[in-house]
Amino acid sequence: MSDIAPPTLSARKLCRRSGQHEIVRDVSLELRHGEVLCLLGHNGAGKSTTLQMLAGALLPHSGQIEICGYDLARQAAQAKAHLGFLPEIPPLYRDMRVDDYLLFAAGLHRVPRAQLAHDLAETKRRCGLQDNGGKIIGTLSKGYQQRVGVAQAIIHQPEVIILDEPTVGLDPAQIRDIRALIRELGDAHSVILSTHLLSEVENICDRVEIMKEGRIIYSGSSDDVRQYGDGKMELEEVYMRITEGGADKEATQ
């Protein structure tokens, strides 16, 4: 990954309130091509709200988001054409067959008719769904339903892929498979995902942004996190040290 590559996603000073409570406050981050960024934090830290704003599913009360150079507020259609989004609860129609659902998703993303067959086959290959096209989504295991959720997010070949807790509720084998898929996606796209699992940092992420109480308190590479405290602490201890308030001076935000 080149250090001079332009960002595919750029967010500046995002804020989101619920009544008088600030759910997200002054969050800024960037994502570049070929990068997997983990948004790490406890439940309630503001991760999902941040990702919903980045995906255009929720408007920030203040701040700016650009996707591949397009302002998400003023040029929403152009910006969203470069986005793929998997919410924490995948938007699946469980009574549809896999192929029919993915073709429906492709239509929503305005994939040209001439490309449909190729893009469908390629997306199923990438997500390990080659033998599942004719199956009803509701009959699939949760791991395979999650694969379908990822497939609908990438069917239009977006530059930026946003995944909210993509491994939550999966068994160890399913987690391994989804992590391998995310790592592969990171080679050709830009991926940002939320998680509260430290093992995601070790296995799939290039960079880490740690959130607490709606703001980013630490930003660094995965190697930086591993080497925190001269590399003498376990990852769990590093995370606790940062989130308990001792690492604000380390944050780049």
Short mmCIF file of C-alpha atoms in Angstrom, two decimals:
data_model
loop_
_atom_site.label_atom_id
_atom_site.label_comp_id
_atom_site.label_asym_id
_atom_site.label_seq_id
_atom_site.Cartn_x
_atom_site.Cartn_y
_atom_site.Cartn_z
CA MET A 1 0.00 0.00 0.00
CA SER A 2 1.45 3.37 -1.01
CA ASP A 3 1.63 6.06 1.66
CA ILE A 4 0.73 8.68 -0.97
CA ALA A 5 -2.39 6.93 -2.23
CA PRO A 6 -5.40 9.23 -1.89
CA PRO A 7 -7.97 8.26 0.75
CA THR A 8 -11.00 6.35 -0.46
CA LEU A 9 -12.91 7.42 2.66
CA SER A 10 -12.35 10.59 4.66
CA ALA A 11 -14.38 11.72 7.68
CA ARG A 12 -13.85 15.01 9.49
CA LYS A 13 -15.17 15.98 12.93
CA LEU A 14 -18.30 13.82 12.87
CA CYS A 15 -20.82 14.42 15.64
CA ARG A 16 -24.16 12.74 16.31
CA ARG A 17 -26.51 13.48 19.21
CA SER A 18 -29.52 11.83 20.75
CA GLY A 19 -31.31 14.59 22.59
CA GLN A 20 -28.62 16.30 24.63
CA HIS A 21 -26.37 13.23 24.65
CA GLU A 22 -23.46 13.08 22.18
CA ILE A 23 -23.27 9.53 20.84
CA VAL A 24 -20.35 10.36 18.54
CA ARG A 25 -18.19 13.42 19.05
CA ASP A 26 -15.49 14.93 16.90
CA VAL A 27 -14.54 11.69 15.10
CA SER A 28 -12.09 11.99 12.20
CA LEU A 29 -10.54 9.13 10.25
CA GLU A 30 -9.21 8.13 6.83
CA LEU A 31 -9.16 4.89 4.88
CA ARG A 32 -6.94 4.10 1.89
CA HIS A 33 -7.00 1.53 -0.89
CA GLY A 34 -5.84 -1.93 0.14
CA GLU A 35 -6.30 -1.23 3.83
CA VAL A 36 -8.36 -2.94 6.54
CA LEU A 37 -9.21 -0.61 9.41
CA CYS A 38 -10.68 -1.87 12.69
CA LEU A 39 -12.95 0.37 14.74
CA LEU A 40 -12.48 -1.21 18.16
CA GLY A 41 -14.36 -0.52 21.37
CA HIS A 42 -16.72 -1.77 24.04
CA ASN A 43 -20.43 -2.11 23.27
CA GLY A 44 -21.95 1.38 23.34
CA ALA A 45 -18.71 3.14 22.36
CA GLY A 46 -20.31 4.62 19.23
CA LYS A 47 -18.91 2.25 16.62
CA SER A 48 -22.18 1.32 14.89
CA THR A 49 -23.40 4.92 14.86
CA THR A 50 -20.12 5.98 13.26
CA LEU A 51 -20.34 3.30 10.58
CA GLN A 52 -23.98 4.15 9.83
CA MET A 53 -22.93 7.74 9.23
CA LEU A 54 -20.02 6.65 7.01
CA ALA A 55 -22.43 4.50 4.99
CA GLY A 56 -24.96 7.31 4.57
CA ALA A 57 -27.61 5.45 6.56
CA LEU A 58 -27.56 8.08 9.32
CA LEU A 59 -26.91 11.81 8.96
CA PRO A 60 -24.29 13.42 11.21
CA HIS A 61 -25.36 16.53 13.06
CA SER A 62 -22.06 18.07 12.04
CA GLY A 63 -18.95 17.04 10.14
CA GLN A 64 -18.10 15.96 6.61
CA ILE A 65 -17.68 12.61 4.86
CA GLU A 66 -16.09 12.04 1.44
CA ILE A 67 -16.17 8.75 -0.45
CA CYS A 68 -13.70 8.55 -3.35
CA GLY A 69 -13.74 12.33 -3.56
CA TYR A 70 -17.54 12.71 -3.43
CA ASP A 71 -19.20 14.56 -0.57
CA LEU A 72 -21.67 12.13 0.99
CA ALA A 73 -24.12 14.89 1.92
CA ARG A 74 -24.09 16.89 -1.33
CA GLN A 75 -23.30 14.09 -3.83
CA ALA A 76 -25.01 11.15 -2.16
CA ALA A 77 -25.75 9.07 -5.27
CA GLN A 78 -22.19 9.31 -6.59
CA ALA A 79 -20.67 8.62 -3.18
CA LYS A 80 -22.90 5.63 -2.41
CA ALA A 81 -22.08 4.08 -5.79
CA HIS A 82 -18.59 3.48 -4.36
CA LEU A 83 -19.87 2.02 -1.06
CA GLY A 84 -20.84 -1.43 0.12
CA PHE A 85 -22.42 -1.79 3.58
CA LEU A 86 -23.16 -4.76 5.81
CA PRO A 87 -25.09 -3.68 8.94
CA GLU A 88 -24.82 -5.68 12.16
CA ILE A 89 -28.14 -7.34 11.26
CA PRO A 90 -27.70 -8.37 7.61
CA PRO A 91 -30.48 -7.02 5.33
CA LEU A 92 -31.52 -10.44 4.04
CA TYR A 93 -34.82 -11.61 2.58
CA ARG A 94 -34.74 -15.10 4.05
CA ASP A 95 -37.48 -16.48 1.81
CA MET A 96 -35.52 -15.66 -1.35
CA ARG A 97 -32.99 -17.85 -3.11
CA VAL A 98 -29.40 -16.68 -2.90
CA ASP A 99 -29.07 -15.94 -6.63
CA ASP A 100 -32.36 -14.05 -6.75
CA TYR A 101 -31.43 -11.95 -3.75
CA LEU A 102 -27.98 -11.07 -5.08
CA LEU A 103 -29.43 -10.14 -8.47
CA PHE A 104 -31.95 -7.96 -6.64
CA ALA A 105 -29.08 -6.27 -4.75
CA ALA A 106 -27.18 -5.81 -8.02
CA GLY A 107 -30.22 -4.12 -9.50
CA LEU A 108 -30.41 -1.71 -6.57
CA HIS A 109 -26.77 -0.84 -7.21
CA ARG A 110 -27.48 -0.37 -10.93
CA VAL A 111 -25.07 -3.03 -12.14
CA PRO A 112 -25.36 -3.06 -15.97
CA ARG A 113 -27.42 -5.96 -17.28
CA ALA A 114 -24.52 -7.14 -19.44
CA GLN A 115 -22.35 -7.57 -16.32
CA LEU A 116 -24.90 -9.31 -14.11
CA ALA A 117 -23.98 -12.92 -14.87
CA HIS A 118 -20.24 -12.28 -14.51
CA ASP A 119 -20.56 -10.22 -11.33
CA LEU A 120 -22.92 -12.73 -9.74
CA ALA A 121 -20.57 -15.63 -10.45
CA GLU A 122 -17.50 -13.71 -9.30
CA THR A 123 -19.16 -12.51 -6.09
CA LYS A 124 -20.32 -16.01 -5.20
CA ARG A 125 -16.81 -17.33 -5.85
CA ARG A 126 -15.24 -14.72 -3.61
CA CYS A 127 -17.74 -15.41 -0.82
CA GLY A 128 -17.66 -19.20 -1.14
CA LEU A 129 -21.29 -19.41 -2.30
CA GLN A 130 -20.79 -21.24 -5.61
CA ASP A 131 -22.92 -24.20 -4.51
CA ASN A 132 -25.61 -22.18 -2.76
CA GLY A 133 -27.18 -20.08 -5.51
CA GLY A 134 -30.39 -22.08 -5.63
CA LYS A 135 -30.84 -22.40 -1.85
CA ILE A 136 -33.33 -20.43 0.24
CA ILE A 137 -31.39 -17.98 2.41
CA GLY A 138 -33.35 -18.88 5.55
CA THR A 139 -32.23 -22.52 5.28
CA LEU A 140 -28.52 -21.60 5.38
CA SER A 141 -26.39 -21.63 8.51
CA LYS A 142 -25.70 -18.29 10.17
CA GLY A 143 -22.16 -18.32 8.78
CA TYR A 144 -23.43 -18.74 5.23
CA GLN A 145 -26.11 -16.11 5.76
CA GLN A 146 -23.29 -13.77 6.80
CA ARG A 147 -21.49 -14.63 3.55
CA VAL A 148 -24.63 -13.68 1.64
CA GLY A 149 -24.68 -10.41 3.58
CA VAL A 150 -21.10 -9.69 2.53
CA ALA A 151 -21.94 -10.70 -1.04
CA GLN A 152 -24.74 -8.13 -1.31
CA ALA A 153 -22.27 -5.49 -0.10
CA ILE A 154 -19.69 -6.25 -2.80
CA ILE A 155 -21.84 -7.32 -5.80
CA HIS A 156 -21.26 -3.91 -7.45
CA GLN A 157 -17.48 -3.98 -6.83
CA PRO A 158 -17.35 -0.92 -4.51
CA GLU A 159 -14.08 0.72 -3.57
CA VAL A 160 -15.11 1.04 0.09
CA ILE A 161 -16.66 -1.79 2.14
CA ILE A 162 -18.17 -1.08 5.57
CA LEU A 163 -18.83 -4.06 7.86
CA ASP A 164 -20.53 -3.70 11.25
CA GLU A 165 -19.57 -6.55 13.63
CA PRO A 166 -19.21 -9.05 10.76
CA THR A 167 -18.27 -12.02 12.99
CA VAL A 168 -20.71 -11.48 15.86
CA GLY A 169 -22.62 -14.63 16.82
CA LEU A 170 -20.60 -16.97 14.62
CA ASP A 171 -18.90 -20.17 15.76
CA PRO A 172 -15.08 -20.44 15.63
CA ALA A 173 -14.98 -22.11 12.20
CA GLN A 174 -17.35 -19.52 10.74
CA ILE A 175 -15.33 -16.69 12.29
CA ARG A 176 -12.17 -18.07 10.68
CA ASP A 177 -13.84 -18.20 7.26
CA ILE A 178 -15.29 -14.67 7.46
CA ARG A 179 -11.96 -13.28 8.63
CA ALA A 180 -10.20 -14.90 5.67
CA LEU A 181 -12.80 -13.36 3.35
CA ILE A 182 -12.33 -9.89 4.88
CA ARG A 183 -8.57 -10.15 4.56
CA GLU A 184 -8.98 -11.07 0.89
CA LEU A 185 -11.35 -8.16 0.34
CA GLY A 186 -8.77 -5.85 1.89
CA ASP A 187 -6.30 -6.72 -0.86
CA ALA A 188 -8.53 -5.23 -3.57
CA HIS A 189 -10.75 -2.75 -1.73
CA SER A 190 -10.74 -0.50 1.33
CA VAL A 191 -12.43 -2.15 4.32
CA ILE A 192 -13.53 -0.62 7.62
CA LEU A 193 -15.14 -2.85 10.22
CA SER A 194 -16.30 -2.52 13.79
CA THR A 195 -15.54 -5.06 16.45
CA HIS A 196 -15.12 -5.54 20.19
CA LEU A 197 -12.93 -8.63 19.64
CA LEU A 198 -9.19 -8.14 20.14
CA SER A 199 -8.49 -11.18 17.97
CA GLU A 200 -9.80 -9.25 14.94
CA VAL A 201 -6.93 -6.81 15.39
CA GLU A 202 -4.38 -9.61 15.40
CA ASN A 203 -5.84 -11.50 12.46
CA ILE A 204 -7.12 -9.06 9.86
CA CYS A 205 -6.47 -5.38 10.57
CA ASP A 206 -3.76 -3.06 9.25
CA ARG A 207 -4.79 -0.12 11.44
CA VAL A 208 -6.82 0.34 14.60
CA GLU A 209 -8.98 3.19 15.86
CA ILE A 210 -10.14 2.65 19.46
CA MET A 211 -13.39 4.35 20.49
CA LYS A 212 -14.61 5.17 23.97
CA GLU A 213 -17.71 7.15 24.88
CA GLY A 214 -18.20 8.36 21.33
CA ARG A 215 -14.72 9.56 20.52
CA ILE A 216 -11.49 8.10 19.19
CA ILE A 217 -8.93 7.81 21.96
CA TYR A 218 -6.21 5.89 20.12
CA SER A 219 -5.12 5.55 16.50
CA GLY A 220 -2.26 3.47 15.19
CA SER A 221 -1.18 0.50 13.15
CA SER A 222 -1.80 -3.04 14.35
CA ASP A 223 1.95 -3.31 14.97
CA ASP A 224 1.81 -0.16 17.11
CA VAL A 225 -0.86 -1.76 19.29
CA ARG A 226 1.14 -4.96 19.62
CA GLN A 227 4.27 -2.99 20.58
CA TYR A 228 2.46 -0.73 23.06
CA GLY A 229 4.37 -0.69 26.34
CA ASP A 230 7.57 -1.97 24.69
CA GLY A 231 5.73 -5.06 23.49
CA LYS A 232 5.73 -6.58 26.96
CA MET A 233 1.98 -6.56 27.53
CA GLU A 234 -0.62 -8.98 26.25
CA LEU A 235 -3.07 -7.46 23.76
CA GLU A 236 -5.91 -7.58 26.28
CA GLU A 237 -3.80 -5.66 28.79
CA VAL A 238 -2.92 -3.08 26.13
CA TYR A 239 -6.58 -2.60 25.30
CA MET A 240 -7.57 -2.20 28.95
CA ARG A 241 -4.74 0.27 29.54
CA ILE A 242 -5.87 2.39 26.58
CA THR A 243 -9.61 2.29 27.30
CA GLU A 244 -9.16 2.98 31.00
CA GLY A 245 -7.87 6.41 30.07
CA GLY A 246 -4.12 6.11 30.11
CA ALA A 247 -3.53 6.48 26.38
CA ASP A 248 -5.23 9.68 25.26
CA LYS A 249 -1.83 11.24 24.69
CA GLU A 250 -1.11 8.47 22.19
CA ALA A 251 -4.13 9.20 20.05
CA THR A 252 -3.61 10.91 16.71
CA GLN A 253 -7.05 12.48 16.67
#
